XYZ file of C-alpha atoms in Angstrom:
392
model
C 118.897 116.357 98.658
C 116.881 116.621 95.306
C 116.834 112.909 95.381
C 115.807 112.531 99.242
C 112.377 115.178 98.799
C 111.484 113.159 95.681
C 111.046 110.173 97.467
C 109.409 111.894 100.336
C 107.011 113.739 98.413
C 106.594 110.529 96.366
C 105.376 108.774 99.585
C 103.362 111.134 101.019
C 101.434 111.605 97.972
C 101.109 107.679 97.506
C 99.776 107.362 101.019
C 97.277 110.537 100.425
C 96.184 108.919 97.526
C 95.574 105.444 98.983
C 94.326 106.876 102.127
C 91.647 108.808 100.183
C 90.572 106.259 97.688
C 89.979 103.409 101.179
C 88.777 105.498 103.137
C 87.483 109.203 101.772
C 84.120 108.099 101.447
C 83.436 107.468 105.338
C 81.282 110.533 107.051
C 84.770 111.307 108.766
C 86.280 112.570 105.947
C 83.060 114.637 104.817
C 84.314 118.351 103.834
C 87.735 117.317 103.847
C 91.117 117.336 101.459
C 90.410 113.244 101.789
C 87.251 113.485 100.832
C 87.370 115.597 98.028
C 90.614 113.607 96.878
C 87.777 110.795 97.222
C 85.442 112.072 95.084
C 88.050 113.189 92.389
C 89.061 109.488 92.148
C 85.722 107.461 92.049
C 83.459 110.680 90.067
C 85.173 113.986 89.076
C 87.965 113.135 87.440
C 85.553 110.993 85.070
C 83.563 113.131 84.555
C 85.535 116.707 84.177
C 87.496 114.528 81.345
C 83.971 113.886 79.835
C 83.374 117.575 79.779
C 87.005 118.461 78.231
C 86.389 115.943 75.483
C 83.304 116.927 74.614
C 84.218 120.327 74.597
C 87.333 119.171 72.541
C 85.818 116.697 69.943
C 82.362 116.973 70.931
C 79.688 114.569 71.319
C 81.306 111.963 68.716
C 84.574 111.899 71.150
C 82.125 111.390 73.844
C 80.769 108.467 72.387
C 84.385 107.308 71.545
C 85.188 107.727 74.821
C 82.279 105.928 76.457
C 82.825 103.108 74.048
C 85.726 102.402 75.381
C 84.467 102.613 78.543
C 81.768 100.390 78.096
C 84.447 97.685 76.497
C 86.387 98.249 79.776
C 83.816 98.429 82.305
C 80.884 96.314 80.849
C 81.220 93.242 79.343
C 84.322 90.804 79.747
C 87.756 91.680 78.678
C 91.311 90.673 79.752
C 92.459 94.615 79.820
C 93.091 94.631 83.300
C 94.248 91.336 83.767
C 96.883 92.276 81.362
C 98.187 95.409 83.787
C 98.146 92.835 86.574
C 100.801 90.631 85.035
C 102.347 93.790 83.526
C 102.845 95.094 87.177
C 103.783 91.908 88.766
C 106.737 91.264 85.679
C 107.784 94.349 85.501
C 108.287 95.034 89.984
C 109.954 91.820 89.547
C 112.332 92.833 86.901
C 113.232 96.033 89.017
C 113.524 93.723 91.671
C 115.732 91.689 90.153
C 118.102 94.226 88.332
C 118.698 96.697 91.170
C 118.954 94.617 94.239
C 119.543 91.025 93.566
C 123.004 91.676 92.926
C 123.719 91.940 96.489
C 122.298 88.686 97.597
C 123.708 86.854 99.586
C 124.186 89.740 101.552
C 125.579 90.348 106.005
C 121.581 89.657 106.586
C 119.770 88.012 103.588
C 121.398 84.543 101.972
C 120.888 83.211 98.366
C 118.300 80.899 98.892
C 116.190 84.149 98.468
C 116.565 84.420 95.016
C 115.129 81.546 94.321
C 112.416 81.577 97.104
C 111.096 84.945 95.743
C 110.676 83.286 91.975
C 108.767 80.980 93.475
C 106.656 82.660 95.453
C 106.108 85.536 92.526
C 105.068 81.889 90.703
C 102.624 80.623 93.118
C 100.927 84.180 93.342
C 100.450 84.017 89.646
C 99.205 80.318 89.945
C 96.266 82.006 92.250
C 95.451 84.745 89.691
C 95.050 81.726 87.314
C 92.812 79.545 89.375
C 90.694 82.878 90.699
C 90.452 84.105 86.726
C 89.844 80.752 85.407
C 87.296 78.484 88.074
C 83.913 78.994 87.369
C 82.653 81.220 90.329
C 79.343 79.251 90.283
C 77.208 79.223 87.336
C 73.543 78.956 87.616
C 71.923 77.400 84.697
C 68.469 75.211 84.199
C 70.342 71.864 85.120
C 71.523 72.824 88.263
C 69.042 75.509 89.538
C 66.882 73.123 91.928
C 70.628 72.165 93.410
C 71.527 75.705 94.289
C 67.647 76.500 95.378
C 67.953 73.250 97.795
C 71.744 74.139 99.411
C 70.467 78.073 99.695
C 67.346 78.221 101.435
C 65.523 82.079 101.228
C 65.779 83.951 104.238
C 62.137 85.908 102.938
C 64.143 89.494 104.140
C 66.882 90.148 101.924
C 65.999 86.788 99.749
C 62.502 85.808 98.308
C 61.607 83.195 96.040
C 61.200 84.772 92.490
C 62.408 84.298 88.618
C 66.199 85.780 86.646
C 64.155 88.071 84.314
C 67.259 87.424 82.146
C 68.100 83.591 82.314
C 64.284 82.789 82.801
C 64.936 80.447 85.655
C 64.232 80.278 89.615
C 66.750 82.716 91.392
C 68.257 80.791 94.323
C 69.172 82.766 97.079
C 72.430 84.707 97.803
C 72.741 84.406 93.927
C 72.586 87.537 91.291
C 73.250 87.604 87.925
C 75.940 89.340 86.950
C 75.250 91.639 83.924
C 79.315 91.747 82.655
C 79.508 87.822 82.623
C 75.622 87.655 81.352
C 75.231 84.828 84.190
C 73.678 84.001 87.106
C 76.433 83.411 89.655
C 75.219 81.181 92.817
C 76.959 83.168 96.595
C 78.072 86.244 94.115
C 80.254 88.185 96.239
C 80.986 90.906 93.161
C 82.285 91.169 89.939
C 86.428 91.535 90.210
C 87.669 93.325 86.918
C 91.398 92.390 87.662
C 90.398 88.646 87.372
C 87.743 89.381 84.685
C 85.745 87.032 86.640
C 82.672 86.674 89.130
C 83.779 85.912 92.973
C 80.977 83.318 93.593
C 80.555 80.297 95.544
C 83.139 77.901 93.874
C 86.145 80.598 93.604
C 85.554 82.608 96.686
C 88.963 80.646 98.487
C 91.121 81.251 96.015
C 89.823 84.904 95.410
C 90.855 85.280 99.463
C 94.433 83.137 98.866
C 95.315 85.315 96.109
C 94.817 88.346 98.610
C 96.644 86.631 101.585
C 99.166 85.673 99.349
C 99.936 88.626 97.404
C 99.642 90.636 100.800
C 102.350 88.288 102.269
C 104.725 88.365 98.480
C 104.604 92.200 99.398
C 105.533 91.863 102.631
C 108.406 89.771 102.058
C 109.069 92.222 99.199
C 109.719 95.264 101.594
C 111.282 93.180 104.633
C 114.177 91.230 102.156
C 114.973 94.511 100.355
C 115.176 95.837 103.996
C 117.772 93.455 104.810
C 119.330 94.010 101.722
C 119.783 97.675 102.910
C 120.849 96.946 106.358
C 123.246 94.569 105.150
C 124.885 97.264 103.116
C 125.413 99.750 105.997
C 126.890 96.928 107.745
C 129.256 95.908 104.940
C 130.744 99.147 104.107
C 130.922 100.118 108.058
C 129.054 102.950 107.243
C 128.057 103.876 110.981
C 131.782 103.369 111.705
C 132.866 105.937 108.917
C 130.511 108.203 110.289
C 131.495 108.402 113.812
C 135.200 108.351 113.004
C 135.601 110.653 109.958
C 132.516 112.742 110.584
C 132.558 112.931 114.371
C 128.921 112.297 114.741
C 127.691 110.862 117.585
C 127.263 107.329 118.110
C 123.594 107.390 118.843
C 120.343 106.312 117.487
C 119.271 109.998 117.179
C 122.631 111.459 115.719
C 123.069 108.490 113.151
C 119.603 107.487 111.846
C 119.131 111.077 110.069
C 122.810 110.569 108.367
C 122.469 106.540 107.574
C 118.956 107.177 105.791
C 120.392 110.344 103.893
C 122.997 108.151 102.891
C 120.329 104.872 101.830
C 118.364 107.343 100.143
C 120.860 109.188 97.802
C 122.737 105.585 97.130
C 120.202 103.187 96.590
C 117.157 105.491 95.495
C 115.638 102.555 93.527
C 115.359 100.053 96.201
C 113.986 102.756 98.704
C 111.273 103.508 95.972
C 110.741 99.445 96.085
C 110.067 99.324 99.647
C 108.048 101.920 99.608
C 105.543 100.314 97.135
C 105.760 97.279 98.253
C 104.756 97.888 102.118
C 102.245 100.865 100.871
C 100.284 97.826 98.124
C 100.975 95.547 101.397
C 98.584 97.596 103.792
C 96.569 98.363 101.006
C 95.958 94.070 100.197
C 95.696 93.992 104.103
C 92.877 95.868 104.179
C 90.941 94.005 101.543
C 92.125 91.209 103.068
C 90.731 92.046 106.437
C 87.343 93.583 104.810
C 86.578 89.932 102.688
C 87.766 87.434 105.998
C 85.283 89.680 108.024
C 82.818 88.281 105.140
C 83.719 85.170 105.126
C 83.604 84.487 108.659
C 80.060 85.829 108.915
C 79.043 83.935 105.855
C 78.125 87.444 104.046
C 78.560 88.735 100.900
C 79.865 92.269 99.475
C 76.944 91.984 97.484
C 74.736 91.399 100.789
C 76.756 93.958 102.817
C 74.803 96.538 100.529
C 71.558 94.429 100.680
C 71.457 94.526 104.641
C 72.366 98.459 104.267
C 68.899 99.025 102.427
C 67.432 96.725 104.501
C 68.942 99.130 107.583
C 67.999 102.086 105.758
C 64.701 101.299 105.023
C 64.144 99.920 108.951
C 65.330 103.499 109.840
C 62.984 105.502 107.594
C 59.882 103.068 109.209
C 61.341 104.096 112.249
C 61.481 107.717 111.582
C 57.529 107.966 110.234
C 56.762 105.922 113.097
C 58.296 108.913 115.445
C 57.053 111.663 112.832
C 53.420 109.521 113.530
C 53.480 109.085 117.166
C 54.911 112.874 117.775
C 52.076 114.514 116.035
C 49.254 111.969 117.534
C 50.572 113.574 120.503
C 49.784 116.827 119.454
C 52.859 118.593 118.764
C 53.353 121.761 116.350
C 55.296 121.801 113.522
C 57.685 124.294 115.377
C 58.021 122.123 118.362
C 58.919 119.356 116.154
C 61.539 121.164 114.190
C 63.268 122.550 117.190
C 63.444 121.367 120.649
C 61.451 118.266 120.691
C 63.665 117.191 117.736
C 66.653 116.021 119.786
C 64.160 114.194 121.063
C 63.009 112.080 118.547
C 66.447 112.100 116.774
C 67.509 109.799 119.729
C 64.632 107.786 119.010
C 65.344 107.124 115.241
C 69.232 106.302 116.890
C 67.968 103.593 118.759
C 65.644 102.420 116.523
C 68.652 102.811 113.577
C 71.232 100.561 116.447
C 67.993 97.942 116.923
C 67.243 97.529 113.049
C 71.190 96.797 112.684
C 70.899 94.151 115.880
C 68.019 92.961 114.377
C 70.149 92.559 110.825
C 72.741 90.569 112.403
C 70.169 87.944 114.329
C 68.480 87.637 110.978
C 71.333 86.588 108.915
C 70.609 82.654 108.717
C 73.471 81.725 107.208
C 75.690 82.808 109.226
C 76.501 79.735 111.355
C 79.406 80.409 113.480
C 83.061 81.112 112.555
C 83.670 77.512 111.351
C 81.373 76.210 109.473
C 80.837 79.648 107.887
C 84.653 78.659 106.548
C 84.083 75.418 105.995
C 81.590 76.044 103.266
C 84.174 78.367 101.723
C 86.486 75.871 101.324
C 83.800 72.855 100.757
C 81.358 74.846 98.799
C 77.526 73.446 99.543
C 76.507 72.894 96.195
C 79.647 70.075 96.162
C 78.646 68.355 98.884
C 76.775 64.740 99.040
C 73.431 65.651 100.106
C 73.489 69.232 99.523
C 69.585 68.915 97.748
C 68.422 68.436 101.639
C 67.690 71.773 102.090
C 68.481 73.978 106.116
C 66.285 75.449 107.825
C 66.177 78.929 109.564
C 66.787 78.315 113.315
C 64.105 79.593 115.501
């Protein structure tokens, strides 16, 4: 039983944890257990062990401290790229150890153990070719290129000069200060592949996510079978309902049968678990960057279009504030009841500046050829220095 509440209270604080770091920082979870497990995470847990070191070592183990952080965090380093393979070998070790040795199993044949080496292979293969490609690289021989296959959209994009590379900026470009590059469709900066995500590495970025989302997957469904297979082997639903007397239902036997998987085969339980928790979690990147891509946006965009939002909405709110005391109103009428009022207003005018948002994004040119020139960047295309124009 010792055994059985680990795991339990093993997943439930995985999930929590997940849950919290994906989502805690939507309004929903404002005030809440998520969102202060949120905040932890992303700021407080930084920052409370800044406090305890400097009140430790102080302000020398500070520095120390943010040293290291700035190696991490701020210029280019293979640390995290190293706990990526160190995961991946190690899961497949476990793997390997505790549950190959019952392949071929009732459900799951041998062939497995050589498909899942292969497909552990070919997800490594992506990290390589995502880590590796050059995302994109803007330099002075090929900034007219870029400036001819990304026209400026004069809203989110304007012609003007990298105050670092000293050359035009082409749209939809930004220059990365980790890499110390100007990186031409920069999407973000990916620490795990201790590379940019830019316009020539984008589709393998979103393979290696599809991928790794289906390796997990497969993970957690084999070692299912695996488990299955066992009950069926060693009859334990028959041993049950002949020795034990329990009932031969779904409701009488599940409880026992997962008691039983649980106290036996602890390791492979822990294994599924992780595998279909990482699975959901890669499906919701997944989901979040093929949303991108089928727009033709950018994560670095998404937060370009949210200023641009925000900033329609404060216009809109002075514009209100304007028109509300033009029309004579007191201070006390606007703070109480005519406020619903104008609230609504800003609302609307909040939902019309994010309609007017997605109407404005010219590059978004329907579902396929926004994938198209994932696959077949522009800047590698025959003719790509004929520049598009906005559509009217």
């Amino acid at each position: 039983m010792e055994v059985q509440w680990v795991l339990v209270c093993h997943g439930m604080v995985t999930l929590t944890v997940v849950v919290s770091f994906l989502c805690g920082h939507s309004p929903v979870f404002k005030g809440t257990p998520i969102g202060w497990i949120h905040y932890f995470l992303t700021f407080g847990a930084w920052d409370y062990l800044l406090r305890f070191v400097e009140f430790v070592f102080g302000s020398k183990g500070t520095d120390a401290v943010l040293s290291v952080e700035g190696f991490c965090c701020d210029r280019p380093n293979p640390f995290l790229q190293i706990i990526y393979l160190l995961i991946l070998g190690s899961t497949y070790f476990i793997t390997v150890k505790s549950s190959f040795a019952y392949i071929p199993g009732y459900y799951i044949g041998e062939v497995h153990k050589y498909m899942s080496f292969g497909a552990v292979m070919i997800g490594v293969l992506l990290f390589l070719l995502t880590s590796f490609c050059d995302p994109g690289t803007v330099n002075a021989k090929n900034v007219s290129q870029y400036v001819s296959a990304y026209p400026y959209d004069d809203i989110i994009y304007s012609e003007k000069e990298c105050p670092t590379c000293k050359i035009p900026k082409p749209a939809r470009s930004k220059h990365c200060s980790i890499c110390n590059r100007c990186v031409a469709r920069f999407d973000h900066h990916c620490g795990w592949m201790n590379n940019c995500i830019g316009e020539k590495n984008t589709k393998y970025f979103m393979a290696f996510l599809l991928w790794h989302f289906l390796l997990c997957l497969y993970g957690a469904v084999a070692i299912g079978f695996i488990l299955a297979g066992r009950v069926k082997e060693l009859r334990i639903v028959h041993i049950l309902t002949t020795y034990y007397g329990i009932k031969n239902s779904f409701r009488s036997l599940a409880p026992r049968v997962l008691q039983w998987l649980v106290g036996t085969y602890n390791t492979q339980i822990l294994l599924l678990v992780f595998f279909a928790l990482i699975s959901l979690l890669l499906a919701g990147f997944f989901g979040y960057h093929l949303n991108l891509c089928l727009t033709n946006t950018t994560t670095n965009e998404k937060f370009k279009w949210r200023e641009y939002t925000s900033l329609q909405k404060k216009i809109s709110e002075a514009k209100a504030s304007a028109a509300a005391l033009k029309a004579g109103m007191s201070n006390t009428e606007l703070e109480r009841p005519a406020m619903s009022k104008w609230r609504g207003l800003w609302r609307r005018s909040e939902a019309k500046a994010e309609s007017i948002v997605a109407k404005r994004n010219m590059y978004d040119k329907g579902n396929f050829q926004n994938i198209s020139e994932i696959v077949f960047p522009l800047s590698s295309r025959q003719g790509f220095q004929k520049p598009y124009h906005k559509s009217e």
